[in-house]
């Protein structure tokens, strides 16, 4: 079956440093989505990328979708303690939301 | 976005017992999903709850273990049957988000089986 892997599993940064998580799918995707889960919370949708090579920005967050539509990245510039949490990518292969496969997740810890 | 209410939000259960989780949405939705998140792990779809018909289960999940009801377009239940410690997880009710094919999650039910 489809697999979606993320690296790193865990990263600890000092506030102000940059952070990047990478997402790789074993199959070509219709779209890629990113979610954030704060400690003790539930996953919250951040963004969806659909087009090959697409780049989207949300304030300090930059999301990219690879040319082959099999990988994606999330880059956070100048991390803040509010960025703490686990970031999941989720790949869709056609169909409906029931065909989403969530990645393994990257847990980000930010300290002062 | 829809408001999703889950009950219970947290519970400690004895092994061998069953627990039913309720999910209420404040608007009618076509698709409702149940996810499981084991400690420190990713999210795995258990099943899609279909209104008026049997749920559609994903590979590795069976109706006997996770019976689901969907009596109308705003409500669903998930039962975790004959629980073992391996069933200790967050169980998340979810619906399709405002952006097509995305997921909007409820706050989850945190179950610990002892």
mmCIF file with all atom_site columns, N, CA and C in Angstrom, chain B residues 7-75:
data_model
loop_
_atom_site.group_PDB
_atom_site.id
_atom_site.type_symbol
_atom_site.label_atom_id
_atom_site.label_alt_id
_atom_site.label_comp_id
_atom_site.label_asym_id
_atom_site.label_entity_id
_atom_site.label_seq_id
_atom_site.pdbx_PDB_ins_code
_atom_site.Cartn_x
_atom_site.Cartn_y
_atom_site.Cartn_z
_atom_site.occupancy
_atom_site.B_iso_or_equiv
_atom_site.pdbx_formal_charge
_atom_site.auth_seq_id
_atom_site.auth_comp_id
_atom_site.auth_asym_id
_atom_site.auth_atom_id
_atom_site.pdbx_PDB_model_num
ATOM 1   N N  . UNK B 1 7  ? -17.747 12.559 22.863 1.00 0.00 ? 7  UNK B N  1
ATOM 2   C CA . UNK B 1 7  ? -17.862 12.108 24.245 1.00 0.00 ? 7  UNK B CA 1
ATOM 3   C C  . UNK B 1 7  ? -17.537 10.627 24.313 1.00 0.00 ? 7  UNK B C  1
ATOM 4   N N  . UNK B 1 8  ? -16.795 10.137 25.309 1.00 0.00 ? 8  UNK B N  1
ATOM 5   C CA . UNK B 1 8  ? -16.126 10.972 26.303 1.00 0.00 ? 8  UNK B CA 1
ATOM 6   C C  . UNK B 1 8  ? -14.871 11.609 25.721 1.00 0.00 ? 8  UNK B C  1
ATOM 7   N N  . UNK B 1 9  ? -14.365 12.623 26.368 1.00 0.00 ? 9  UNK B N  1
ATOM 8   C CA . UNK B 1 9  ? -13.122 13.221 25.913 1.00 0.00 ? 9  UNK B CA 1
ATOM 9   C C  . UNK B 1 9  ? -11.931 12.399 26.402 1.00 0.00 ? 9  UNK B C  1
ATOM 10  N N  . UNK B 1 10 ? -12.144 11.716 27.497 1.00 0.00 ? 10 UNK B N  1
ATOM 11  C CA . UNK B 1 10 ? -11.051 10.932 28.080 1.00 0.00 ? 10 UNK B CA 1
ATOM 12  C C  . UNK B 1 10 ? -11.663 9.856  28.957 1.00 0.00 ? 10 UNK B C  1
ATOM 13  N N  . UNK B 1 11 ? -11.047 8.663  28.951 1.00 0.00 ? 11 UNK B N  1
ATOM 14  C CA . UNK B 1 11 ? -11.550 7.603  29.810 1.00 0.00 ? 11 UNK B CA 1
ATOM 15  C C  . UNK B 1 11 ? -10.459 6.577  30.083 1.00 0.00 ? 11 UNK B C  1
ATOM 16  N N  . UNK B 1 12 ? -10.581 5.960  31.224 1.00 0.00 ? 12 UNK B N  1
ATOM 17  C CA . UNK B 1 12 ? -9.714  4.825  31.558 1.00 0.00 ? 12 UNK B CA 1
ATOM 18  C C  . UNK B 1 12 ? -10.620 3.610  31.625 1.00 0.00 ? 12 UNK B C  1
ATOM 19  N N  . UNK B 1 13 ? -10.277 2.581  30.863 1.00 0.00 ? 13 UNK B N  1
ATOM 20  C CA . UNK B 1 13 ? -11.163 1.433  30.709 1.00 0.00 ? 13 UNK B CA 1
ATOM 21  C C  . UNK B 1 13 ? -10.465 0.158  31.159 1.00 0.00 ? 13 UNK B C  1
ATOM 22  N N  . UNK B 1 14 ? -11.268 -0.765 31.637 1.00 0.00 ? 14 UNK B N  1
ATOM 23  C CA . UNK B 1 14 ? -10.742 -2.070 32.030 1.00 0.00 ? 14 UNK B CA 1
ATOM 24  C C  . UNK B 1 14 ? -10.635 -2.960 30.799 1.00 0.00 ? 14 UNK B C  1
ATOM 25  N N  . UNK B 1 15 ? -9.592  -3.755 30.748 1.00 0.00 ? 15 UNK B N  1
ATOM 26  C CA . UNK B 1 15 ? -9.471  -4.676 29.607 1.00 0.00 ? 15 UNK B CA 1
ATOM 27  C C  . UNK B 1 15 ? -10.651 -5.638 29.583 1.00 0.00 ? 15 UNK B C  1
ATOM 28  N N  . UNK B 1 16 ? -11.048 -5.965 28.372 1.00 0.00 ? 16 UNK B N  1
ATOM 29  C CA . UNK B 1 16 ? -12.172 -6.864 28.183 1.00 0.00 ? 16 UNK B CA 1
ATOM 30  C C  . UNK B 1 16 ? -13.512 -6.163 28.080 1.00 0.00 ? 16 UNK B C  1
ATOM 31  N N  . UNK B 1 17 ? -13.567 -4.896 28.435 1.00 0.00 ? 17 UNK B N  1
ATOM 32  C CA . UNK B 1 17 ? -14.822 -4.143 28.333 1.00 0.00 ? 17 UNK B CA 1
ATOM 33  C C  . UNK B 1 17 ? -14.911 -3.457 26.981 1.00 0.00 ? 17 UNK B C  1
ATOM 34  N N  . UNK B 1 18 ? -16.052 -2.867 26.719 1.00 0.00 ? 18 UNK B N  1
ATOM 35  C CA . UNK B 1 18 ? -16.287 -2.125 25.476 1.00 0.00 ? 18 UNK B CA 1
ATOM 36  C C  . UNK B 1 18 ? -16.686 -0.702 25.828 1.00 0.00 ? 18 UNK B C  1
ATOM 37  N N  . UNK B 1 19 ? -16.366 0.210  24.951 1.00 0.00 ? 19 UNK B N  1
ATOM 38  C CA . UNK B 1 19 ? -16.701 1.610  25.168 1.00 0.00 ? 19 UNK B CA 1
ATOM 39  C C  . UNK B 1 19 ? -17.219 2.206  23.880 1.00 0.00 ? 19 UNK B C  1
ATOM 40  N N  . UNK B 1 20 ? -18.290 2.975  23.993 1.00 0.00 ? 20 UNK B N  1
ATOM 41  C CA . UNK B 1 20 ? -18.854 3.640  22.823 1.00 0.00 ? 20 UNK B CA 1
ATOM 42  C C  . UNK B 1 20 ? -18.545 5.121  22.874 1.00 0.00 ? 20 UNK B C  1
ATOM 43  N N  . UNK B 1 21 ? -17.994 5.625  21.790 1.00 0.00 ? 21 UNK B N  1
ATOM 44  C CA . UNK B 1 21 ? -17.660 7.035  21.654 1.00 0.00 ? 21 UNK B CA 1
ATOM 45  C C  . UNK B 1 21 ? -18.718 7.682  20.769 1.00 0.00 ? 21 UNK B C  1
ATOM 46  N N  . UNK B 1 22 ? -19.211 8.816  21.207 1.00 0.00 ? 22 UNK B N  1
ATOM 47  C CA . UNK B 1 22 ? -20.240 9.515  20.448 1.00 0.00 ? 22 UNK B CA 1
ATOM 48  C C  . UNK B 1 22 ? -19.641 10.738 19.767 1.00 0.00 ? 22 UNK B C  1
ATOM 49  N N  . UNK B 1 23 ? -20.129 11.022 18.589 1.00 0.00 ? 23 UNK B N  1
ATOM 50  C CA . UNK B 1 23 ? -19.659 12.172 17.818 1.00 0.00 ? 23 UNK B CA 1
ATOM 51  C C  . UNK B 1 23 ? -20.871 12.921 17.270 1.00 0.00 ? 23 UNK B C  1
ATOM 52  N N  . UNK B 1 24 ? -20.980 14.187 17.640 1.00 0.00 ? 24 UNK B N  1
ATOM 53  C CA . UNK B 1 24 ? -22.076 15.031 17.191 1.00 0.00 ? 24 UNK B CA 1
ATOM 54  C C  . UNK B 1 24 ? -21.505 16.209 16.417 1.00 0.00 ? 24 UNK B C  1
ATOM 55  N N  . UNK B 1 25 ? -22.042 16.434 15.224 1.00 0.00 ? 25 UNK B N  1
ATOM 56  C CA . UNK B 1 25 ? -21.614 17.558 14.394 1.00 0.00 ? 25 UNK B CA 1
ATOM 57  C C  . UNK B 1 25 ? -22.745 18.563 14.335 1.00 0.00 ? 25 UNK B C  1
ATOM 58  N N  . UNK B 1 26 ? -22.401 19.851 14.301 1.00 0.00 ? 26 UNK B N  1
ATOM 59  C CA . UNK B 1 26 ? -23.437 20.876 14.380 1.00 0.00 ? 26 UNK B CA 1
ATOM 60  C C  . UNK B 1 26 ? -24.094 21.173 13.036 1.00 0.00 ? 26 UNK B C  1
ATOM 61  N N  . UNK B 1 27 ? -23.712 20.475 11.993 1.00 0.00 ? 27 UNK B N  1
ATOM 62  C CA . UNK B 1 27 ? -24.351 20.639 10.695 1.00 0.00 ? 27 UNK B CA 1
ATOM 63  C C  . UNK B 1 27 ? -24.361 19.293 9.981  1.00 0.00 ? 27 UNK B C  1
ATOM 64  N N  . UNK B 1 28 ? -25.212 19.174 8.992  1.00 0.00 ? 28 UNK B N  1
ATOM 65  C CA . UNK B 1 28 ? -25.286 17.912 8.258  1.00 0.00 ? 28 UNK B CA 1
ATOM 66  C C  . UNK B 1 28 ? -24.059 17.739 7.378  1.00 0.00 ? 28 UNK B C  1
ATOM 67  N N  . UNK B 1 29 ? -23.464 16.593 7.451  1.00 0.00 ? 29 UNK B N  1
ATOM 68  C CA . UNK B 1 29 ? -22.275 16.300 6.649  1.00 0.00 ? 29 UNK B CA 1
ATOM 69  C C  . UNK B 1 29 ? -22.449 14.962 5.964  1.00 0.00 ? 29 UNK B C  1
ATOM 70  N N  . UNK B 1 30 ? -21.929 14.860 4.792  1.00 0.00 ? 30 UNK B N  1
ATOM 71  C CA . UNK B 1 30 ? -22.048 13.614 4.039  1.00 0.00 ? 30 UNK B CA 1
ATOM 72  C C  . UNK B 1 30 ? -21.085 12.564 4.583  1.00 0.00 ? 30 UNK B C  1
ATOM 73  N N  . UNK B 1 31 ? -19.840 12.969 4.739  1.00 0.00 ? 31 UNK B N  1
ATOM 74  C CA . UNK B 1 31 ? -18.821 11.999 5.122  1.00 0.00 ? 31 UNK B CA 1
ATOM 75  C C  . UNK B 1 31 ? -18.356 12.248 6.553  1.00 0.00 ? 31 UNK B C  1
ATOM 76  N N  . UNK B 1 32 ? -18.361 11.183 7.344  1.00 0.00 ? 32 UNK B N  1
ATOM 77  C CA . UNK B 1 32 ? -17.775 11.207 8.684  1.00 0.00 ? 32 UNK B CA 1
ATOM 78  C C  . UNK B 1 32 ? -16.767 10.079 8.751  1.00 0.00 ? 32 UNK B C  1
ATOM 79  N N  . UNK B 1 33 ? -15.659 10.378 9.379  1.00 0.00 ? 33 UNK B N  1
ATOM 80  C CA . UNK B 1 33 ? -14.573 9.413  9.448  1.00 0.00 ? 33 UNK B CA 1
ATOM 81  C C  . UNK B 1 33 ? -14.179 9.180  10.905 1.00 0.00 ? 33 UNK B C  1
ATOM 82  N N  . UNK B 1 34 ? -13.701 7.978  11.157 1.00 0.00 ? 34 UNK B N  1
ATOM 83  C CA . UNK B 1 34 ? -13.121 7.671  12.468 1.00 0.00 ? 34 UNK B CA 1
ATOM 84  C C  . UNK B 1 34 ? -11.654 7.294  12.277 1.00 0.00 ? 34 UNK B C  1
ATOM 85  N N  . UNK B 1 35 ? -10.796 8.011  13.009 1.00 0.00 ? 35 UNK B N  1
ATOM 86  C CA . UNK B 1 35 ? -9.360  7.765  12.962 1.00 0.00 ? 35 UNK B CA 1
ATOM 87  C C  . UNK B 1 35 ? -8.883  7.261  14.320 1.00 0.00 ? 35 UNK B C  1
ATOM 88  N N  . UNK B 1 36 ? -7.776  6.553  14.294 1.00 0.00 ? 36 UNK B N  1
ATOM 89  C CA . UNK B 1 36 ? -7.101  6.153  15.512 1.00 0.00 ? 36 UNK B CA 1
ATOM 90  C C  . UNK B 1 36 ? -5.675  6.702  15.481 1.00 0.00 ? 36 UNK B C  1
ATOM 91  N N  . UNK B 1 37 ? -5.227  7.185  16.625 1.00 0.00 ? 37 UNK B N  1
ATOM 92  C CA . UNK B 1 37 ? -3.848  7.631  16.755 1.00 0.00 ? 37 UNK B CA 1
ATOM 93  C C  . UNK B 1 37 ? -3.265  6.985  18.006 1.00 0.00 ? 37 UNK B C  1
ATOM 94  N N  . UNK B 1 38 ? -2.441  5.979  17.800 1.00 0.00 ? 38 UNK B N  1
ATOM 95  C CA . UNK B 1 38 ? -1.782  5.326  18.923 1.00 0.00 ? 38 UNK B CA 1
ATOM 96  C C  . UNK B 1 38 ? -0.690  6.242  19.455 1.00 0.00 ? 38 UNK B C  1
ATOM 97  N N  . UNK B 1 39 ? -0.296  6.043  20.718 1.00 0.00 ? 39 UNK B N  1
ATOM 98  C CA . UNK B 1 39 ? 0.645   6.975  21.365 1.00 0.00 ? 39 UNK B CA 1
ATOM 99  C C  . UNK B 1 39 ? 1.898   7.225  20.530 1.00 0.00 ? 39 UNK B C  1
ATOM 100 N N  . UNK B 1 40 ? 2.157   8.479  20.239 1.00 0.00 ? 40 UNK B N  1
ATOM 101 C CA . UNK B 1 40 ? 3.347   8.866  19.492 1.00 0.00 ? 40 UNK B CA 1
ATOM 102 C C  . UNK B 1 40 ? 3.337   8.480  18.028 1.00 0.00 ? 40 UNK B C  1
ATOM 103 N N  . UNK B 1 41 ? 2.200   8.060  17.528 1.00 0.00 ? 41 UNK B N  1
ATOM 104 C CA . UNK B 1 41 ? 2.126   7.567  16.155 1.00 0.00 ? 41 UNK B CA 1
ATOM 105 C C  . UNK B 1 41 ? 1.325   8.504  15.260 1.00 0.00 ? 41 UNK B C  1
ATOM 106 N N  . UNK B 1 42 ? 1.225   8.098  14.016 1.00 0.00 ? 42 UNK B N  1
ATOM 107 C CA . UNK B 1 42 ? 0.472   8.876  13.043 1.00 0.00 ? 42 UNK B CA 1
ATOM 108 C C  . UNK B 1 42 ? -1.010  8.536  13.125 1.00 0.00 ? 42 UNK B C  1
ATOM 109 N N  . UNK B 1 43 ? -1.753  9.058  12.180 1.00 0.00 ? 43 UNK B N  1
ATOM 110 C CA . UNK B 1 43 ? -3.198  8.878  12.157 1.00 0.00 ? 43 UNK B CA 1
ATOM 111 C C  . UNK B 1 43 ? -3.563  7.795  11.167 1.00 0.00 ? 43 UNK B C  1
ATOM 112 N N  . UNK B 1 44 ? -4.414  6.891  11.598 1.00 0.00 ? 44 UNK B N  1
ATOM 113 C CA . UNK B 1 44 ? -4.844  5.790  10.752 1.00 0.00 ? 44 UNK B CA 1
ATOM 114 C C  . UNK B 1 44 ? -6.360  5.795  10.650 1.00 0.00 ? 44 UNK B C  1
ATOM 115 N N  . UNK B 1 45 ? -6.858  5.748  9.434  1.00 0.00 ? 45 UNK B N  1
ATOM 116 C CA . UNK B 1 45 ? -8.305  5.720  9.231  1.00 0.00 ? 45 UNK B CA 1
ATOM 117 C C  . UNK B 1 45 ? -8.847  4.349  9.606  1.00 0.00 ? 45 UNK B C  1
ATOM 118 N N  . UNK B 1 46 ? -9.833  4.337  10.495 1.00 0.00 ? 46 UNK B N  1
ATOM 119 C CA . UNK B 1 46 ? -10.496 3.089  10.856 1.00 0.00 ? 46 UNK B CA 1
ATOM 120 C C  . UNK B 1 46 ? -11.584 2.780  9.827  1.00 0.00 ? 46 UNK B C  1
ATOM 121 N N  . UNK B 1 47 ? -12.467 3.761  9.629  1.00 0.00 ? 47 UNK B N  1
ATOM 122 C CA . UNK B 1 47 ? -13.601 3.530  8.737  1.00 0.00 ? 47 UNK B CA 1
ATOM 123 C C  . UNK B 1 47 ? -14.269 4.841  8.378  1.00 0.00 ? 47 UNK B C  1
ATOM 124 N N  . UNK B 1 48 ? -15.008 4.793  7.305  1.00 0.00 ? 48 UNK B N  1
ATOM 125 C CA . UNK B 1 48 ? -15.892 5.879  6.907  1.00 0.00 ? 48 UNK B CA 1
ATOM 126 C C  . UNK B 1 48 ? -17.299 5.502  7.327  1.00 0.00 ? 48 UNK B C  1
ATOM 127 N N  . UNK B 1 49 ? -17.929 6.388  8.082  1.00 0.00 ? 49 UNK B N  1
ATOM 128 C CA . UNK B 1 49 ? -19.285 6.115  8.568  1.00 0.00 ? 49 UNK B CA 1
ATOM 129 C C  . UNK B 1 49 ? -20.289 6.605  7.538  1.00 0.00 ? 49 UNK B C  1
ATOM 130 N N  . UNK B 1 50 ? -21.091 5.717  7.028  1.00 0.00 ? 50 UNK B N  1
ATOM 131 C CA . UNK B 1 50 ? -22.054 6.027  5.982  1.00 0.00 ? 50 UNK B CA 1
ATOM 132 C C  . UNK B 1 50 ? -23.451 6.115  6.577  1.00 0.00 ? 50 UNK B C  1
ATOM 133 N N  . UNK B 1 51 ? -24.161 7.172  6.251  1.00 0.00 ? 51 UNK B N  1
ATOM 134 C CA . UNK B 1 51 ? -25.502 7.342  6.781  1.00 0.00 ? 51 UNK B CA 1
ATOM 135 C C  . UNK B 1 51 ? -26.442 6.344  6.129  1.00 0.00 ? 51 UNK B C  1
ATOM 136 N N  . UNK B 1 52 ? -27.095 5.553  6.945  1.00 0.00 ? 52 UNK B N  1
ATOM 137 C CA . UNK B 1 52 ? -28.094 4.629  6.453  1.00 0.00 ? 52 UNK B CA 1
ATOM 138 C C  . UNK B 1 52 ? -27.558 3.317  5.909  1.00 0.00 ? 52 UNK B C  1
ATOM 139 N N  . UNK B 1 53 ? -26.264 3.127  5.998  1.00 0.00 ? 53 UNK B N  1
ATOM 140 C CA . UNK B 1 53 ? -25.710 1.853  5.538  1.00 0.00 ? 53 UNK B CA 1
ATOM 141 C C  . UNK B 1 53 ? -24.489 1.491  6.375  1.00 0.00 ? 53 UNK B C  1
ATOM 142 N N  . UNK B 1 54 ? -23.949 0.323  6.136  1.00 0.00 ? 54 UNK B N  1
ATOM 143 C CA . UNK B 1 54 ? -22.821 -0.146 6.928  1.00 0.00 ? 54 UNK B CA 1
ATOM 144 C C  . UNK B 1 54 ? -21.582 0.705  6.658  1.00 0.00 ? 54 UNK B C  1
ATOM 145 N N  . UNK B 1 55 ? -20.766 0.858  7.689  1.00 0.00 ? 55 UNK B N  1
ATOM 146 C CA . UNK B 1 55 ? -19.537 1.618  7.534  1.00 0.00 ? 55 UNK B CA 1
ATOM 147 C C  . UNK B 1 55 ? -18.573 0.898  6.592  1.00 0.00 ? 55 UNK B C  1
ATOM 148 N N  . UNK B 1 56 ? -17.693 1.679  6.003  1.00 0.00 ? 56 UNK B N  1
ATOM 149 C CA . UNK B 1 56 ? -16.654 1.132  5.123  1.00 0.00 ? 56 UNK B CA 1
ATOM 150 C C  . UNK B 1 56 ? -15.355 1.087  5.909  1.00 0.00 ? 56 UNK B C  1
ATOM 151 N N  . UNK B 1 57 ? -14.869 -0.120 6.172  1.00 0.00 ? 57 UNK B N  1
ATOM 152 C CA . UNK B 1 57 ? -13.694 -0.306 7.013  1.00 0.00 ? 57 UNK B CA 1
ATOM 153 C C  . UNK B 1 57 ? -12.426 -0.386 6.178  1.00 0.00 ? 57 UNK B C  1
ATOM 154 N N  . UNK B 1 58 ? -11.356 0.141  6.746  1.00 0.00 ? 58 UNK B N  1
ATOM 155 C CA . UNK B 1 58 ? -10.048 0.061  6.115  1.00 0.00 ? 58 UNK B CA 1
ATOM 156 C C  . UNK B 1 58 ? -9.390  -1.266 6.473  1.00 0.00 ? 58 UNK B C  1
ATOM 157 N N  . UNK B 1 59 ? -8.385  -1.592 5.704  1.00 0.00 ? 59 UNK B N  1
ATOM 158 C CA . UNK B 1 59 ? -7.657  -2.831 5.929  1.00 0.00 ? 59 UNK B CA 1
ATOM 159 C C  . UNK B 1 59 ? -7.110  -2.869 7.358  1.00 0.00 ? 59 UNK B C  1
ATOM 160 N N  . UNK B 1 60 ? -7.338  -3.985 8.020  1.00 0.00 ? 60 UNK B N  1
ATOM 161 C CA . UNK B 1 60 ? -6.847  -4.150 9.385  1.00 0.00 ? 60 UNK B CA 1
ATOM 162 C C  . UNK B 1 60 ? -7.876  -3.826 10.451 1.00 0.00 ? 60 UNK B C  1
ATOM 163 N N  . UNK B 1 61 ? -9.010  -3.314 10.052 1.00 0.00 ? 61 UNK B N  1
ATOM 164 C CA . UNK B 1 61 ? -10.077 -2.974 11.004 1.00 0.00 ? 61 UNK B CA 1
ATOM 165 C C  . UNK B 1 61 ? -11.338 -3.729 10.612 1.00 0.00 ? 61 UNK B C  1
ATOM 166 N N  . UNK B 1 62 ? -12.003 -4.310 11.610 1.00 0.00 ? 62 UNK B N  1
ATOM 167 C CA . UNK B 1 62 ? -13.187 -5.123 11.336 1.00 0.00 ? 62 UNK B CA 1
ATOM 168 C C  . UNK B 1 62 ? -14.365 -4.655 12.171 1.00 0.00 ? 62 UNK B C  1
ATOM 169 N N  . UNK B 1 63 ? -15.538 -4.937 11.652 1.00 0.00 ? 63 UNK B N  1
ATOM 170 C CA . UNK B 1 63 ? -16.769 -4.467 12.277 1.00 0.00 ? 63 UNK B CA 1
ATOM 171 C C  . UNK B 1 63 ? -16.971 -5.056 13.663 1.00 0.00 ? 63 UNK B C  1
ATOM 172 N N  . UNK B 1 64 ? -16.544 -6.278 13.867 1.00 0.00 ? 64 UNK B N  1
ATOM 173 C CA . UNK B 1 64 ? -16.740 -6.908 15.176 1.00 0.00 ? 64 UNK B CA 1
ATOM 174 C C  . UNK B 1 64 ? -15.979 -6.180 16.267 1.00 0.00 ? 64 UNK B C  1
ATOM 175 N N  . UNK B 1 65 ? -14.832 -5.644 15.932 1.00 0.00 ? 65 UNK B N  1
ATOM 176 C CA . UNK B 1 65 ? -13.989 -4.950 16.896 1.00 0.00 ? 65 UNK B CA 1
ATOM 177 C C  . UNK B 1 65 ? -14.381 -3.479 17.017 1.00 0.00 ? 65 UNK B C  1
ATOM 178 N N  . UNK B 1 66 ? -14.768 -2.875 15.915 1.00 0.00 ? 66 UNK B N  1
ATOM 179 C CA . UNK B 1 66 ? -15.075 -1.444 15.883 1.00 0.00 ? 66 UNK B CA 1
ATOM 180 C C  . UNK B 1 66 ? -16.438 -1.190 15.239 1.00 0.00 ? 66 UNK B C  1
ATOM 181 N N  . UNK B 1 67 ? -17.517 -1.654 15.839 1.00 0.00 ? 67 UNK B N  1
ATOM 182 C CA . UNK B 1 67 ? -18.827 -1.373 15.244 1.00 0.00 ? 67 UNK B CA 1
ATOM 183 C C  . UNK B 1 67 ? -19.122 0.121  15.235 1.00 0.00 ? 67 UNK B C  1
ATOM 184 N N  . UNK B 1 68 ? -19.700 0.572  14.146 1.00 0.00 ? 68 UNK B N  1
ATOM 185 C CA . UNK B 1 68 ? -19.977 1.994  13.927 1.00 0.00 ? 68 UNK B CA 1
ATOM 186 C C  . UNK B 1 68 ? -21.440 2.158  13.574 1.00 0.00 ? 68 UNK B C  1
ATOM 187 N N  . UNK B 1 69 ? -22.044 3.195  14.128 1.00 0.00 ? 69 UNK B N  1
ATOM 188 C CA . UNK B 1 69 ? -23.406 3.549  13.719 1.00 0.00 ? 69 UNK B CA 1
ATOM 189 C C  . UNK B 1 69 ? -23.398 4.950  13.135 1.00 0.00 ? 69 UNK B C  1
ATOM 190 N N  . UNK B 1 70 ? -24.330 5.193  12.217 1.00 0.00 ? 70 UNK B N  1
ATOM 191 C CA . UNK B 1 70 ? -24.490 6.532  11.625 1.00 0.00 ? 70 UNK B CA 1
ATOM 192 C C  . UNK B 1 70 ? -25.976 6.705  11.333 1.00 0.00 ? 70 UNK B C  1
ATOM 193 N N  . UNK B 1 71 ? -26.756 6.986  12.359 1.00 0.00 ? 71 UNK B N  1
ATOM 194 C CA . UNK B 1 71 ? -28.207 7.035  12.171 1.00 0.00 ? 71 UNK B CA 1
ATOM 195 C C  . UNK B 1 71 ? -28.698 8.242  11.376 1.00 0.00 ? 71 UNK B C  1
ATOM 196 N N  . UNK B 1 72 ? -27.920 9.323  11.348 1.00 0.00 ? 72 UNK B N  1
ATOM 197 C CA . UNK B 1 72 ? -28.322 10.509 10.585 1.00 0.00 ? 72 UNK B CA 1
ATOM 198 C C  . UNK B 1 72 ? -27.081 11.271 10.134 1.00 0.00 ? 72 UNK B C  1
ATOM 199 N N  . UNK B 1 73 ? -27.290 12.428 9.531  1.00 0.00 ? 73 UNK B N  1
ATOM 200 C CA . UNK B 1 73 ? -26.179 13.163 8.920  1.00 0.00 ? 73 UNK B CA 1
ATOM 201 C C  . UNK B 1 73 ? -25.391 14.020 9.911  1.00 0.00 ? 73 UNK B C  1
ATOM 202 N N  . UNK B 1 74 ? -25.748 13.966 11.197 1.00 0.00 ? 74 UNK B N  1
ATOM 203 C CA . UNK B 1 74 ? -25.034 14.782 12.177 1.00 0.00 ? 74 UNK B CA 1
ATOM 204 C C  . UNK B 1 74 ? -24.448 13.959 13.327 1.00 0.00 ? 74 UNK B C  1
ATOM 205 N N  . UNK B 1 75 ? -24.637 12.654 13.338 1.00 0.00 ? 75 UNK B N  1
ATOM 206 C CA . UNK B 1 75 ? -24.259 11.867 14.508 1.00 0.00 ? 75 UNK B CA 1
ATOM 207 C C  . UNK B 1 75 ? -23.680 10.523 14.097 1.00 0.00 ? 75 UNK B C  1
#
